[in-house]
Coordinates of C-alpha atoms in Angstrom, one line a residue:
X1 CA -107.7 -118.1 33.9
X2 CA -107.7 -120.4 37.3
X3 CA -105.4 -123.0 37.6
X4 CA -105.8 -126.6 39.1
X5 CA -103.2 -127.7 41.8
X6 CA -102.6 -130.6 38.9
X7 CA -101.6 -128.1 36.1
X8 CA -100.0 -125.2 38.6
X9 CA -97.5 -128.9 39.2
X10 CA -96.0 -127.8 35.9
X11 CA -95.0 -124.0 36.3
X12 CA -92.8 -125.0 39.5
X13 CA -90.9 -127.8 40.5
X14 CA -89.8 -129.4 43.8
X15 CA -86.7 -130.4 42.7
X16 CA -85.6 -127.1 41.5
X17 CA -86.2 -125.5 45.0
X18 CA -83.6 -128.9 46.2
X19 CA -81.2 -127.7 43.2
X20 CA -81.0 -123.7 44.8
X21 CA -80.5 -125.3 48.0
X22 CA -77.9 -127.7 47.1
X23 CA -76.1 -124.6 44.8
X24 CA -76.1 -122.4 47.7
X25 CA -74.5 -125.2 49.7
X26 CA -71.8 -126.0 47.3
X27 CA -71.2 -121.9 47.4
X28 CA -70.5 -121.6 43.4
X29 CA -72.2 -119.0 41.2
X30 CA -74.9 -119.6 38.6
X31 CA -71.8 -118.8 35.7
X32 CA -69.4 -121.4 37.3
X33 CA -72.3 -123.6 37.8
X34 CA -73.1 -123.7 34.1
X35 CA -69.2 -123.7 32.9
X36 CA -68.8 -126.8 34.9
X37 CA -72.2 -128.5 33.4
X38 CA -71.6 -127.8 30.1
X39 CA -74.9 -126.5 29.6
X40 CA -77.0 -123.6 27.9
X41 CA -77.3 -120.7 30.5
X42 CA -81.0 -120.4 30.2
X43 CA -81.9 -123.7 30.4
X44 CA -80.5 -124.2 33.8
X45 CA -81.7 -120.9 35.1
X46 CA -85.3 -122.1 34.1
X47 CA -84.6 -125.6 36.0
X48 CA -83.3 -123.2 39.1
X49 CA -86.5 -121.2 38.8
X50 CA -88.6 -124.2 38.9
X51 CA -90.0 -123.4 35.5
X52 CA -88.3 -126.3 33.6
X53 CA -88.3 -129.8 34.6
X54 CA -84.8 -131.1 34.1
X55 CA -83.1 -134.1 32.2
X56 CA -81.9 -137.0 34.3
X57 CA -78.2 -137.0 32.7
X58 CA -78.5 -132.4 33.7
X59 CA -79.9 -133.8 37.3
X60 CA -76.8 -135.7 37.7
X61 CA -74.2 -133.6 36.2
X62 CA -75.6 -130.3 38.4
X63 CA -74.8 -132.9 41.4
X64 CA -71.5 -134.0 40.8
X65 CA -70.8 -130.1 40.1
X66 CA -71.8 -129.0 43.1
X67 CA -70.2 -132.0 44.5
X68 CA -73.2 -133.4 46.1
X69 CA -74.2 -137.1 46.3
X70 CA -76.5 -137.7 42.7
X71 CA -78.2 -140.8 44.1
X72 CA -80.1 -138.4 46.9
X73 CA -80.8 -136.0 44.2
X74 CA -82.0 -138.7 41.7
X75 CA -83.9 -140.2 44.4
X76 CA -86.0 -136.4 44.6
X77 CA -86.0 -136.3 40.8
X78 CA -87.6 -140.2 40.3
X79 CA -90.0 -138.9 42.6
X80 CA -91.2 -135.8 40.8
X81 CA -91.2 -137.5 37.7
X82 CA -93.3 -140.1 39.0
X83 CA -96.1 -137.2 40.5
X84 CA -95.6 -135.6 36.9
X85 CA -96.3 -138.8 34.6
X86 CA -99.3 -139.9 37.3
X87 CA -100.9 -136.0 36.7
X88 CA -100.7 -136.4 32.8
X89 CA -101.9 -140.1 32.9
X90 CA -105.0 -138.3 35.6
X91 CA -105.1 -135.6 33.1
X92 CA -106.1 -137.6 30.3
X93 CA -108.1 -139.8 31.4
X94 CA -110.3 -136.8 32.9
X95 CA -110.3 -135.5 29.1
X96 CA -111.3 -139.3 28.1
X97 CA -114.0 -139.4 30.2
X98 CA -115.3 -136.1 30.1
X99 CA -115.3 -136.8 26.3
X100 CA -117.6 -139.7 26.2
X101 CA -119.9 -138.5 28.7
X102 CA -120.8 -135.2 26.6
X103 CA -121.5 -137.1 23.6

């Protein structure tokens, strides 16, 4: 099956090639990582793989952890979400559209 650049957007994320980078920075492991998050294991190895977009409040919490600034990280994170929402919205309307032309 080929994929578009618009639905290949959802199988990797930006912002979880910016959380490796800040994790590698703050020099903790993926374990300690989650301890201090409070979160489920495999949920933040799929936001570290790029496979899972994460949660603002997750966003935040994995920077204070790593004890990087949140407001840069949001800043990345308001971004991507914004190129995610505007794909879906560009999505649909292309189904819309194709939709009322065929019949």
């Amino acid at each position: 099956m080929h994929q578009t650049p618009r639905t290949s957007l959802f199988h990797t994320t930006h912002i979880g090639l910016v959380m490796v980078q800040i994790q590698r920075q703050s020099g903790l492991t993926t374990e300690e990582l989650v301890r201090r998050i409070g979160a489920d294991p495999a949920r933040v190895a799929a936001v570290l793989s790029g496979s899972r977009f994460p949660s603002r409040c997750l966003t935040i919490r994995f920077a204070r952890a790593c004890g990087a600034d949140h407001h840069i990280l949001l800043k990345v994170w308001d971004d991507e979400h914004e190129r995610r929402c505007q794909s879906i919205t560009h999505s649909a309307d292309e189904a819309t559209h194709g939709a009322t032309t065929r019949q």
